[in-house]
Coordinates of C-alpha atoms in Angstrom, one line a residue:
M1 CA -12.0 7.1 -8.0
K2 CA -9.8 6.5 -11.0
F3 CA -9.4 3.1 -13.0
G4 CA -8.0 3.2 -16.4
N5 CA -9.5 6.5 -17.7
R6 CA -12.7 6.3 -15.3
S7 CA -14.2 3.9 -12.8
K8 CA -17.6 3.6 -10.6
I9 CA -18.8 1.6 -7.8
R10 CA -22.8 2.0 -7.4
A11 CA -23.6 0.2 -4.3
N12 CA -27.5 -0.8 -3.2
R13 CA -27.6 1.0 0.5
S14 CA -29.6 -1.9 1.7
M15 CA -26.9 -4.7 0.5
K16 CA -23.8 -5.5 2.0
F17 CA -20.6 -4.6 0.1
P18 CA -19.7 -8.2 -1.6
Y19 CA -23.1 -7.5 -3.9
A20 CA -22.3 -4.2 -4.9
T21 CA -22.1 -3.5 -8.5
V22 CA -19.0 -2.5 -10.4
S23 CA -18.7 -0.9 -13.9
F24 CA -15.3 0.0 -15.8
F25 CA -15.4 2.9 -18.4
F26 CA -12.7 3.7 -21.1
S27 CA -13.7 6.8 -23.0
G28 CA -17.1 6.8 -21.7
K29 CA -18.2 3.6 -22.9
V30 CA -18.8 0.7 -20.1
L31 CA -16.4 -1.9 -20.9
Q32 CA -17.3 -4.5 -17.9
K33 CA -20.2 -5.1 -15.5
F34 CA -20.5 -7.5 -12.8
N35 CA -20.9 -8.4 -9.0
V36 CA -18.1 -8.0 -6.9
E37 CA -19.4 -11.6 -5.4
Q38 CA -18.2 -13.2 -8.6
C39 CA -14.5 -12.5 -8.1
C40 CA -14.6 -12.4 -4.2
Y41 CA -11.6 -14.7 -4.3
Y42 CA -9.3 -11.8 -4.9
L43 CA -10.0 -11.3 -1.3
Q44 CA -8.6 -14.3 0.3
N45 CA -6.2 -12.7 2.7
K46 CA -8.0 -11.9 6.0
Q47 CA -6.9 -8.2 6.4
F48 CA -8.3 -7.2 2.9
K49 CA -11.2 -8.8 3.1
T50 CA -12.1 -7.4 6.3
R51 CA -10.8 -4.0 5.8
Y52 CA -12.5 -3.5 2.5
Q53 CA -15.9 -5.4 2.8
R54 CA -16.2 -2.8 6.3
Q55 CA -15.5 0.2 3.9
P56 CA -17.6 0.0 0.6
N57 CA -16.7 3.4 -0.5
N58 CA -13.4 3.1 0.0
P59 CA -11.3 4.9 -2.5
Y60 CA -8.9 2.3 -3.0
M61 CA -11.2 -0.5 -3.6
S62 CA -10.3 -0.9 -7.5
A63 CA -7.2 -1.9 -6.4
L64 CA -8.4 -5.0 -5.2
L65 CA -10.7 -5.6 -8.4
P66 CA -9.6 -7.4 -11.5
C67 CA -8.5 -5.0 -14.5
P68 CA -10.1 -5.0 -17.7
R69 CA -8.2 -8.1 -19.7
G70 CA -9.5 -7.4 -23.2
N71 CA -8.0 -10.0 -25.8
L72 CA -5.5 -11.5 -23.3
H73 CA -8.6 -13.1 -21.6
S74 CA -12.2 -12.4 -22.4
S75 CA -13.1 -14.9 -20.1
M76 CA -11.0 -16.5 -17.6
R77 CA -11.7 -19.7 -15.3
A78 CA -9.2 -20.0 -12.9
H79 CA -8.6 -24.1 -11.7
T80 CA -6.7 -24.1 -8.2
T81 CA -5.9 -26.7 -6.1
L82 CA -5.8 -25.5 -2.5
S83 CA -3.9 -27.4 0.1
K84 CA -4.9 -26.6 4.0
Y85 CA -2.3 -27.4 6.3
H86 CA -2.6 -28.2 10.2
Q87 CA -0.3 -26.8 12.9
T88 CA 1.6 -30.4 12.3
T89 CA 1.6 -29.5 8.5
T90 CA 0.0 -32.4 7.6
P91 CA -1.9 -31.5 4.4
I92 CA -5.4 -32.1 3.9
S93 CA -5.9 -31.5 0.0
K94 CA -9.2 -30.0 -1.4
Q95 CA -10.2 -29.4 -5.3
T96 CA -11.9 -26.0 -5.8
S97 CA -13.0 -24.1 -8.8
F98 CA -12.9 -20.3 -8.8
Y99 CA -14.8 -18.7 -11.8
C100 CA -15.0 -14.9 -13.0
N101 CA -17.9 -14.7 -15.7
A102 CA -17.5 -11.1 -16.5
S103 CA -17.6 -10.8 -20.4
L104 CA -14.5 -8.6 -21.4
S105 CA -15.2 -8.9 -25.0
S106 CA -15.4 -5.5 -25.9
A107 CA -12.1 -4.2 -23.7
T108 CA -8.9 -3.8 -25.0
V109 CA -5.6 -4.0 -23.2
P110 CA -3.1 -1.3 -23.5
S111 CA -0.5 -1.8 -26.8
L112 CA 2.9 -2.0 -25.1
D113 CA 6.4 -2.9 -26.6
K114 CA 9.4 -4.3 -25.2
T115 CA 10.7 -0.5 -24.4
D116 CA 7.6 -0.3 -22.1
F117 CA 8.5 -3.3 -20.2
L118 CA 12.2 -2.4 -20.0
K119 CA 11.1 0.5 -18.0
L120 CA 9.9 -1.4 -15.3
Q121 CA 13.5 -2.5 -14.2
N122 CA 14.9 -1.1 -11.2
G123 CA 18.1 -2.9 -11.2
S124 CA 17.5 -6.2 -9.6
D125 CA 14.0 -5.9 -9.1
I126 CA 10.9 -5.3 -11.3
R127 CA 9.1 -1.9 -10.1
G128 CA 6.1 0.1 -11.4
V129 CA 2.6 1.5 -10.0
A130 CA -0.3 -1.3 -9.4
V131 CA -2.8 1.3 -7.9
P132 CA -4.2 4.5 -9.3
G133 CA -4.8 7.6 -7.2
V134 CA -1.4 9.4 -7.0
E135 CA -1.4 12.5 -9.9
G136 CA 1.5 11.8 -12.2
E137 CA 1.8 8.1 -11.1
P138 CA -0.1 6.1 -14.1
V139 CA -0.7 2.5 -13.6
S140 CA 2.5 0.5 -14.9
L141 CA 1.9 -3.0 -13.4
P142 CA -1.8 -3.9 -14.5
E143 CA -2.9 -7.7 -14.3
P144 CA -1.9 -8.4 -17.9
V145 CA 1.4 -7.3 -17.5
T146 CA 1.7 -8.8 -14.3
E147 CA 0.6 -12.2 -15.8
A148 CA 2.9 -12.0 -18.7
I149 CA 6.0 -11.2 -16.3
A150 CA 5.2 -14.1 -14.0
A151 CA 5.2 -16.4 -17.4
A152 CA 8.2 -15.2 -18.0
F153 CA 9.7 -16.1 -15.0
G154 CA 8.5 -19.3 -15.4
Q155 CA 9.8 -19.5 -18.8
W156 CA 13.3 -18.3 -17.9
L157 CA 13.3 -20.7 -14.9
L158 CA 12.5 -23.9 -17.1
H159 CA 15.1 -22.8 -19.2
K160 CA 17.9 -22.2 -16.0
K161 CA 16.8 -25.5 -14.4
N162 CA 16.6 -27.6 -17.7
A163 CA 14.0 -29.3 -15.9
G164 CA 13.1 -31.6 -18.7
S165 CA 9.6 -33.5 -17.7
R166 CA 10.1 -32.6 -14.3
K167 CA 7.4 -30.3 -13.2
L168 CA 8.9 -27.0 -11.4
R169 CA 7.1 -25.1 -8.4
V170 CA 7.4 -21.6 -7.9
S171 CA 6.5 -20.0 -4.2
V172 CA 4.8 -16.7 -4.1
G173 CA 4.4 -14.3 -1.4
H174 CA 3.4 -10.6 -0.7
D175 CA 3.6 -7.8 1.7
S176 CA 0.8 -5.6 3.2
R177 CA 0.3 -3.5 0.2
I178 CA -3.6 -3.2 -0.9
S179 CA -2.8 -4.6 -4.6
A180 CA -1.2 -7.9 -3.1
P181 CA -4.6 -10.2 -3.5
T182 CA -4.9 -8.9 -7.0
L183 CA -1.2 -9.3 -8.2
L184 CA -0.9 -12.5 -6.2
E185 CA -3.7 -14.2 -8.2
A186 CA -2.2 -12.5 -11.7
V187 CA 1.1 -13.9 -11.0
S188 CA -0.5 -17.3 -9.8
R189 CA -2.1 -17.2 -13.5
G190 CA 1.0 -16.3 -15.1
L191 CA 2.8 -19.1 -13.9
G192 CA 0.3 -21.6 -14.4
V193 CA 0.5 -20.7 -18.2
S194 CA 4.2 -21.3 -18.2
G195 CA 3.5 -24.8 -17.0
V196 CA 5.2 -24.6 -13.5
D197 CA 3.3 -25.4 -10.2
V198 CA 2.4 -22.5 -7.9
V199 CA 2.6 -22.6 -3.9
Q200 CA 1.2 -19.7 -2.4
F201 CA 2.5 -18.6 1.0
G202 CA 0.2 -15.3 1.5
L203 CA 1.7 -12.6 3.7
A204 CA 5.3 -13.1 4.0
S205 CA 8.6 -11.7 4.1
T206 CA 11.0 -11.2 1.4
P207 CA 13.9 -13.3 3.1
A208 CA 11.2 -16.0 3.7
M209 CA 10.6 -16.1 -0.1
F210 CA 14.5 -16.7 -0.6
N211 CA 14.8 -19.4 1.8
S212 CA 11.7 -21.7 0.6
T213 CA 14.4 -22.3 -2.4
L214 CA 17.1 -24.0 0.5
T215 CA 14.4 -25.6 3.2
E216 CA 14.1 -29.3 2.3
D217 CA 10.6 -30.5 3.8
E218 CA 8.2 -32.0 1.1
S219 CA 5.4 -31.1 3.8
F220 CA 6.0 -27.6 3.3
L221 CA 6.5 -28.3 -0.6
C222 CA 9.8 -26.9 -0.3
P223 CA 12.4 -26.5 -1.6
A224 CA 10.7 -24.3 -4.0
D225 CA 12.7 -24.1 -7.5
G226 CA 12.1 -20.6 -7.6
A227 CA 10.4 -17.6 -5.7
I228 CA 8.6 -14.2 -6.1
M229 CA 7.8 -11.8 -3.7
I230 CA 5.3 -9.3 -4.5
T231 CA 6.6 -6.1 -2.6
G232 CA 6.9 -2.3 -3.6
L233 CA 9.2 0.4 -3.2
L234 CA 9.5 3.6 -1.1
I235 CA 10.1 6.9 -2.9
D236 CA 9.7 10.5 -2.2
L237 CA 8.9 9.7 1.3
A238 CA 8.1 13.5 2.3
S239 CA 5.5 13.5 -0.6
H240 CA 3.2 10.5 -0.3
L241 CA 2.6 7.2 1.2
P242 CA 3.9 4.5 -0.9
Y243 CA 0.5 2.1 -0.8
N244 CA 0.4 2.7 -4.9
R245 CA 3.5 1.4 -5.7
N246 CA 4.4 -2.2 -6.2
G247 CA 7.0 -4.5 -7.8
F248 CA 8.7 -8.2 -8.1
K249 CA 11.6 -9.7 -6.3
F250 CA 12.8 -13.0 -7.7
F251 CA 14.8 -15.9 -6.2
T252 CA 16.5 -19.1 -7.0
S253 CA 18.7 -21.0 -4.6
D254 CA 21.5 -19.1 -5.7
G255 CA 20.1 -16.2 -4.7
G256 CA 18.3 -13.0 -5.9
L257 CA 18.2 -12.5 -9.7
G258 CA 20.9 -10.1 -11.1
K259 CA 20.3 -7.1 -13.5
V260 CA 21.2 -9.4 -16.4
D261 CA 18.2 -11.9 -15.6
I262 CA 15.8 -9.4 -15.0
K263 CA 16.3 -7.6 -18.3
N264 CA 16.2 -11.2 -19.9
I265 CA 12.8 -11.9 -18.2
L266 CA 11.4 -8.6 -19.1
E267 CA 12.3 -9.4 -23.0
R268 CA 10.3 -12.7 -22.5
A269 CA 7.6 -10.6 -20.7
A270 CA 7.1 -8.1 -23.5
D271 CA 7.2 -11.1 -26.0
I272 CA 4.8 -13.1 -24.3
Y273 CA 2.3 -10.1 -23.8
Q274 CA 2.3 -9.4 -27.7
N275 CA 1.5 -13.1 -28.6
L276 CA -1.0 -13.8 -26.1
S277 CA -4.1 -13.5 -27.2
D278 CA -7.6 -15.4 -26.6
E279 CA -7.0 -17.9 -29.4
N280 CA -3.6 -18.8 -28.5
L281 CA -4.4 -18.9 -24.5
M282 CA -7.2 -21.6 -25.0
K283 CA -4.7 -23.6 -26.6
S284 CA -2.0 -23.3 -23.8
Q285 CA -4.5 -23.3 -21.1
R286 CA -4.3 -26.0 -18.4
E287 CA -5.1 -26.7 -14.9
V288 CA -3.1 -24.5 -12.7
S289 CA -1.7 -26.3 -9.6
I290 CA -2.2 -23.8 -6.9
K291 CA -1.6 -25.0 -3.0
K292 CA -1.2 -22.6 0.0
V293 CA 1.3 -23.6 2.5
D294 CA 2.1 -21.6 6.1
Y295 CA 5.6 -21.3 5.0
M296 CA 6.4 -18.5 7.4
A297 CA 5.9 -20.9 10.2
V298 CA 9.4 -22.9 8.9
Y299 CA 10.9 -19.7 8.6
T300 CA 10.5 -18.4 12.0
S301 CA 11.3 -21.4 13.8
G302 CA 14.6 -21.1 12.0
L303 CA 15.2 -17.8 13.6
V304 CA 13.9 -19.2 17.0
N305 CA 16.5 -21.9 16.8
A306 CA 19.5 -19.6 15.8
V307 CA 18.9 -17.7 19.0
R308 CA 18.7 -20.8 21.2
K309 CA 21.9 -22.0 19.5
A310 CA 23.8 -19.0 20.4
A311 CA 22.8 -19.1 23.9
G312 CA 24.0 -22.9 24.4
G313 CA 20.5 -24.7 23.9
L314 CA 18.6 -22.8 26.5
E315 CA 14.5 -23.0 25.6
K316 CA 14.1 -19.3 26.8
P317 CA 17.1 -17.4 26.5
L318 CA 15.4 -14.0 26.1
E319 CA 13.3 -14.7 29.2
G320 CA 13.0 -11.6 31.4
F321 CA 14.1 -9.1 28.5
H322 CA 11.4 -6.5 27.1
I323 CA 11.4 -6.2 23.7
V324 CA 9.0 -3.9 21.5
V325 CA 8.6 -4.2 17.9
D326 CA 7.3 -1.9 15.2
A327 CA 6.3 -3.6 12.1
G328 CA 4.8 -0.2 10.6
N329 CA 1.9 -2.1 9.4
G330 CA 4.0 -4.1 7.0
A331 CA 4.7 -7.8 6.7
G332 CA 7.1 -8.3 10.1
G333 CA 4.4 -8.1 13.0
F334 CA 5.2 -12.0 12.9
F335 CA 8.4 -11.1 14.8
A336 CA 7.0 -10.3 18.2
A337 CA 4.7 -13.5 18.5
K338 CA 6.4 -16.1 16.7
V339 CA 10.3 -15.1 17.3
L340 CA 10.4 -13.2 20.3
E341 CA 7.6 -14.6 22.9
P342 CA 8.8 -18.5 22.0
L343 CA 12.3 -17.2 23.4
G344 CA 10.5 -16.0 26.4
A345 CA 10.8 -12.0 25.7
I346 CA 8.4 -9.7 26.8
T347 CA 6.8 -7.9 24.0
S348 CA 4.3 -5.6 25.3
G349 CA 3.8 -2.2 24.2
S350 CA 4.6 -3.7 20.3
Q351 CA 2.8 -1.4 17.7
F352 CA 1.4 -1.4 14.3
L353 CA 1.9 -5.3 13.8
E354 CA -1.4 -5.4 11.7
P355 CA -0.8 -5.5 8.2
D356 CA -2.4 -2.2 6.6
G357 CA -1.1 -1.3 2.9
M358 CA -2.3 2.2 3.5
F359 CA 0.7 2.5 6.3
P360 CA -1.6 4.9 8.6
N361 CA 0.7 5.5 11.3
H362 CA 4.1 6.1 9.3
I363 CA 6.4 4.8 6.6
P364 CA 7.6 1.5 7.3
N365 CA 11.2 2.6 6.9
P366 CA 14.1 2.3 9.6
E367 CA 15.9 5.6 7.7
D368 CA 12.8 7.5 8.1
K369 CA 13.0 10.0 11.1
T370 CA 9.0 9.9 11.9
A371 CA 9.6 5.8 12.2
M372 CA 12.5 6.2 14.1
Q373 CA 10.8 8.5 16.6
A374 CA 7.8 6.1 16.6
I375 CA 10.0 3.1 17.8
T376 CA 12.0 5.4 20.2
K377 CA 8.8 6.8 22.3
A378 CA 7.6 3.1 22.2
V379 CA 11.0 1.9 23.8
L380 CA 11.0 4.9 26.5
D381 CA 7.1 4.7 27.4
N382 CA 7.3 0.8 28.0
K383 CA 10.6 1.3 29.8
A384 CA 11.7 -1.7 27.3
D385 CA 15.3 -2.8 27.0
L386 CA 15.0 -2.8 23.1
G387 CA 13.1 -1.9 20.3
I388 CA 12.9 -3.2 16.9
I389 CA 11.4 -1.9 13.8
F390 CA 11.3 -3.2 10.0
D391 CA 10.3 -2.0 6.8
T392 CA 7.4 -3.3 4.7
D393 CA 8.8 -6.6 3.6
V394 CA 11.1 -7.1 6.4
D395 CA 14.7 -7.2 4.4
R396 CA 15.5 -4.0 6.1
S397 CA 15.7 -3.3 10.1
A398 CA 16.7 -1.3 12.8
A399 CA 17.0 -1.3 16.8
V400 CA 16.8 1.2 19.7
D401 CA 18.2 0.6 23.0
S402 CA 16.9 1.3 26.4
S403 CA 17.9 5.0 26.8
G404 CA 16.5 5.7 23.1
R405 CA 19.7 5.8 21.3
E406 CA 18.8 4.6 17.8
F407 CA 21.0 1.9 15.9
N408 CA 20.4 2.5 12.0
R409 CA 22.4 3.9 9.3
N410 CA 26.2 4.0 10.4
R411 CA 25.4 2.7 14.1
L412 CA 23.8 -0.1 13.0
I413 CA 26.8 -1.1 10.7
A414 CA 29.0 -0.4 13.5
L415 CA 27.0 -2.6 15.8
L416 CA 27.0 -5.4 13.2
S417 CA 30.7 -5.2 12.0
A418 CA 31.7 -5.6 16.1
I419 CA 29.5 -8.3 16.4
V420 CA 30.8 -10.1 13.3
L421 CA 34.6 -9.1 13.9
E422 CA 34.6 -10.7 17.3
E423 CA 33.5 -14.0 15.5
H424 CA 35.6 -13.5 12.5
P425 CA 38.5 -11.4 13.4
G426 CA 40.0 -9.2 10.9
T427 CA 37.6 -9.7 8.2
T428 CA 36.6 -7.0 5.9
I429 CA 33.0 -5.4 6.0
V430 CA 31.4 -4.0 2.9
T431 CA 29.2 -1.1 2.6
D432 CA 27.8 1.5 0.4
S433 CA 29.4 4.5 -0.6
V434 CA 27.7 6.9 1.8
T435 CA 29.0 5.5 5.0
S436 CA 31.0 7.7 6.9
D437 CA 34.8 8.5 7.8
G438 CA 34.2 8.1 11.2
L439 CA 32.7 4.1 10.6
T440 CA 35.9 3.7 8.3
S441 CA 38.2 4.6 11.5
F442 CA 36.0 2.2 13.8
I443 CA 36.0 -0.9 12.0
E444 CA 39.7 -0.5 11.2
K445 CA 41.2 1.3 14.3
K446 CA 39.1 0.2 16.9
L447 CA 37.6 -3.1 15.7
G448 CA 40.9 -4.3 13.8
G449 CA 38.8 -5.2 10.3
K450 CA 39.0 -3.7 7.1
H451 CA 36.1 -1.4 5.6
H452 CA 35.7 -1.8 2.0
R453 CA 33.3 1.1 0.8
F454 CA 31.7 0.2 -2.5
K455 CA 28.8 1.6 -4.3
R456 CA 24.8 2.4 -3.8
G457 CA 22.5 -0.8 -3.9
Y458 CA 22.1 -3.7 -1.9
K459 CA 23.0 -6.1 -4.8
N460 CA 26.1 -4.1 -5.7
V461 CA 27.2 -4.8 -1.9
I462 CA 26.4 -8.2 -1.7
D463 CA 27.9 -9.1 -4.9
E464 CA 31.0 -7.2 -4.2
A465 CA 31.4 -9.2 -0.8
I466 CA 30.8 -12.2 -2.9
R467 CA 33.6 -11.3 -5.5
L468 CA 36.1 -10.4 -2.6
N469 CA 35.5 -13.8 -1.2
S470 CA 35.9 -15.4 -4.2
T471 CA 39.4 -13.5 -4.8
G472 CA 40.6 -14.7 -1.3
E473 CA 39.6 -11.5 0.8
E474 CA 37.5 -12.8 3.6
T475 CA 34.1 -10.9 4.3
H476 CA 31.4 -11.9 6.2
L477 CA 29.1 -9.0 6.2
A478 CA 27.7 -6.8 3.6
I479 CA 25.5 -3.9 4.4
E480 CA 23.9 -0.7 3.2
T481 CA 23.2 2.6 5.3
S482 CA 19.4 2.2 4.5
G483 CA 19.1 -1.2 6.6
H484 CA 19.8 -3.7 3.9
G485 CA 22.2 -6.1 5.6
A486 CA 23.5 -9.9 4.7
L487 CA 25.6 -12.2 6.1
K488 CA 27.7 -15.0 4.4
E489 CA 26.4 -17.4 7.0
N490 CA 23.1 -16.6 5.9
H491 CA 23.6 -17.5 2.3
W492 CA 24.4 -13.7 1.3
L493 CA 20.6 -12.5 2.0
D494 CA 19.3 -9.1 2.8
D495 CA 17.3 -10.3 5.7
G496 CA 16.4 -7.8 8.2
A497 CA 14.8 -10.3 10.7
Y498 CA 17.9 -12.2 10.7
L499 CA 20.0 -9.2 11.6
M500 CA 18.1 -8.5 14.4
V501 CA 18.6 -12.2 15.2
K502 CA 22.3 -11.5 15.5
I503 CA 21.7 -9.0 18.1
L504 CA 19.4 -10.7 19.7
N505 CA 22.2 -13.7 19.8
K506 CA 24.6 -11.3 21.1
L507 CA 22.0 -10.3 24.3
A508 CA 21.2 -14.0 24.8
S509 CA 25.0 -15.4 24.8
A510 CA 26.4 -12.5 26.9
R511 CA 23.8 -13.0 29.8
A512 CA 24.3 -16.9 29.3
A513 CA 28.1 -16.3 29.8
G514 CA 27.5 -13.7 32.5
E515 CA 28.7 -10.7 30.9
G516 CA 25.9 -8.6 31.6
S517 CA 22.2 -8.2 30.4
G518 CA 20.2 -5.6 28.8
S519 CA 21.1 -3.4 25.9
K520 CA 24.2 -1.9 27.2
V521 CA 25.6 -4.8 26.3
L522 CA 25.2 -3.5 22.6
T523 CA 25.5 0.2 23.4
D524 CA 29.3 -0.7 24.5
L525 CA 29.9 -2.3 21.6
V526 CA 29.7 1.0 19.5
E527 CA 31.5 2.9 22.0
G528 CA 34.4 4.8 20.1
L529 CA 32.1 5.5 16.8
D530 CA 32.8 9.1 15.8
E531 CA 29.9 10.5 14.7
P532 CA 29.4 13.8 12.5
K533 CA 27.4 16.6 14.1
V534 CA 25.7 17.3 10.6
A535 CA 24.7 14.7 8.1
L536 CA 22.8 15.7 5.0
E537 CA 21.8 13.9 1.8
L538 CA 20.3 16.5 -0.9
R539 CA 19.0 15.4 -4.0
L540 CA 19.5 17.5 -7.2
K541 CA 17.2 16.8 -9.8
I542 CA 18.0 16.8 -13.5
D543 CA 15.1 18.4 -15.5
K544 CA 15.2 15.6 -18.7
N545 CA 13.1 18.0 -20.8
H546 CA 15.8 20.9 -20.4
S547 CA 16.8 22.3 -23.5
D548 CA 20.5 21.9 -21.9
L549 CA 20.1 18.1 -22.3
E550 CA 20.1 18.6 -26.6
G551 CA 18.7 15.3 -26.6
R552 CA 21.0 13.2 -24.3
D553 CA 20.0 11.0 -21.7
F554 CA 20.0 12.3 -18.4
R555 CA 23.1 9.8 -17.3
E556 CA 25.2 11.5 -19.9
Y557 CA 24.2 15.2 -18.6
G558 CA 24.8 13.9 -15.2
E559 CA 28.2 12.5 -15.6
T560 CA 29.5 15.8 -17.3
V561 CA 28.3 17.7 -13.8
L562 CA 30.5 15.2 -11.8
Q563 CA 33.3 15.8 -14.5
Q564 CA 33.2 19.5 -13.8
V565 CA 33.0 19.0 -9.9
S566 CA 36.1 16.8 -10.1
N567 CA 37.8 19.2 -12.2
S568 CA 37.1 22.0 -9.7
I569 CA 38.7 20.2 -7.1
E570 CA 42.3 20.0 -8.7
T571 CA 42.8 23.7 -8.0
N572 CA 41.5 24.0 -4.2
P573 CA 43.9 23.4 -1.6
N574 CA 41.7 22.7 1.0
L575 CA 40.0 19.4 -0.6
K576 CA 41.1 16.3 -1.1
K577 CA 39.6 13.4 -3.3
A578 CA 39.4 9.9 -2.2
S579 CA 42.0 7.7 -3.5
V580 CA 39.7 4.9 -3.9
N581 CA 36.4 5.8 -4.9
Y582 CA 33.7 3.5 -6.5
E583 CA 31.0 5.9 -7.0
G584 CA 30.7 9.4 -7.9
I585 CA 32.9 12.1 -6.5
R586 CA 34.0 11.8 -2.9
V587 CA 35.6 14.7 -1.6
S588 CA 37.4 15.4 2.2
G589 CA 37.7 18.7 3.4
F590 CA 37.0 21.4 6.2
G591 CA 36.7 18.8 8.9
G592 CA 34.1 16.9 6.9
W593 CA 33.5 15.2 3.2
F594 CA 30.9 15.1 0.8
L595 CA 29.8 12.6 -1.8
L596 CA 27.9 13.5 -5.5
R597 CA 26.8 11.0 -7.4
L598 CA 24.4 9.9 -10.2
S599 CA 21.6 8.2 -8.8
L600 CA 21.1 4.1 -10.0
H601 CA 17.9 4.7 -11.6
D602 CA 16.5 8.2 -11.6
P603 CA 17.2 11.7 -13.1
V604 CA 18.9 12.7 -9.9
L605 CA 22.3 13.6 -8.2
P606 CA 22.4 13.1 -4.3
L607 CA 25.0 14.8 -2.6
N608 CA 25.8 13.6 1.1
I609 CA 27.6 15.9 3.0
E610 CA 28.7 15.2 6.6
A611 CA 30.7 17.9 8.7
Q612 CA 31.3 18.6 12.4
S613 CA 29.8 22.2 12.2
E614 CA 26.8 23.7 10.2
D615 CA 29.1 26.1 9.0
D616 CA 31.6 23.6 7.6
A617 CA 28.6 21.6 6.1
V618 CA 27.8 25.0 4.3
K619 CA 31.4 25.4 3.0
L620 CA 31.3 21.9 1.3
G621 CA 27.9 22.9 -0.1
L622 CA 29.5 26.0 -1.6
V623 CA 32.1 24.2 -3.0
V624 CA 29.5 21.9 -5.1
A625 CA 27.4 24.9 -5.7
N626 CA 29.9 26.9 -7.4
A627 CA 31.0 24.0 -9.2
V628 CA 27.6 23.2 -11.1
K629 CA 26.3 27.0 -11.3
E630 CA 26.6 26.8 -15.1
F631 CA 24.3 23.2 -15.3
N632 CA 20.9 25.1 -16.1
A633 CA 18.8 21.9 -16.1
L634 CA 19.9 21.0 -12.4
D635 CA 17.5 21.9 -9.6
T636 CA 20.1 23.4 -6.8
S637 CA 17.3 24.9 -4.7
A638 CA 18.3 22.3 -1.8
L639 CA 21.9 23.6 -2.2
S640 CA 20.6 27.0 -2.1
S641 CA 18.7 26.6 1.0
L642 CA 21.7 25.0 2.8
T643 CA 24.1 27.7 1.5
R644 CA 21.6 30.7 1.6
S645 CA 22.6 31.8 -1.6

């Protein structure tokens, strides 16, 4: 098992796991040795506590232990105030102190500069690797870095709120990833150093974290002045499970932070990281107020009430409906017991509701074929009316009707567009760039709305919808093909659970009005959507180390590729470039279309192709292949497989 350069767990076989001795090594020298029980507070969350105490030799145990801190924290005392709540939310305060007595004076933290911190930015999020174990993916979010980032957010928030003497509070939640307990404590310590109070939600959804900045209920310590969600990133799904990837999403009552704010926070974090030593840590050390709140009870009750309202106030508007949920072992398992069952729905057959950061059953991703096959099978096996599936942190979702027909990607957009356009006739629907021509025709010709196709990236889509509204163009839905969807009525939050509530509202209101029951109500709404026979996404990777780049940034090289493809289209009478296009090159021809664009963050040119036959898809692929054949730093093997060249 790797930790830093090398680490080892030695356990006495006659003892239970909490008494194992752990040693951390760096270049062959012991840096730290202590009993796991000394820092067992890292395992507060039940699913981690039972899972890892039961498996003393688990190769992922290192992710749940404190990283060597070196001169950042040579010895740490965490002062925490824990608040336990009855179901009535009446607080019972209890003062508790935790101690981590391991001596770390011989350890050193990595030397990092501002550039290293800025590499963690991924659009409007911060993303990195928190757990070792995947080859070629070194840890980039150790605890010291995490603490610096959290402290920087606290500092940024104090500046933004101009709070003066008022004590600010920040809510913190996490999904089911295995590093969550460690990162939760690191974030809490960092926030405490910045001078704000911390409210820990434990296992939560990303939408709930934003909602906590809007809720006005002092018994739940709301509203929070800011919120942090500890979550992660699904990437290269075919190659490995994403247990090692983590990141942070930040919110205020204005919504998710933008790119400029994230950059500012990372720049602050780099300065904090450089300046925070044992000496000045002792000077700034203070009691960190950490309280625990079951905020998910507030969030889920809001979802339940939304469905009841849509059904005219019925207590159990989904009574008799059989709805199965697939949470993919992420944070969405609450939806079955806390949302559907109070509304009267039958949820037997729901699966993978227990949080498990190793995602043992399938990737929690509504775009993943295996995941969609799993929820489809559950619907058919249980003869359910509807199936619902969430991603890890519940900001994306999809559905399946009783016949096994999937509502994801273009079909999910079509369904939500139909529901929203019934409520707001003629409104504009904003989507990302890879939506189909058939969807445009469906929205505009069938539903009477307007389709505004914009850039990839859920924040780009949401921000564009907000911008359109500010110019007087009414829009109520912003949604990506990935399953990120945001509604104006829900504060433009990309909330996968709320998207499903909109669908449930339709089921409940249709039955209440005598317009039918069962998921056929939903299926009928997308009748007439023209869908392609072939839909592909190929990823053409740019080798950043290839001599063709000649020291240039990969983005510059990618833009040159796009320009070459654009130039080649001008001379081909069978092809036509889109007259309005905000990203890459979109071209129609041979009864279909393709979009070649540069990835927002990675050295990749994704190529989306939709066509009515495989032959037509090949023709479109050949257009691109012929245009880029001179670019030796571009990996065109996926294109070659398609075109058989």
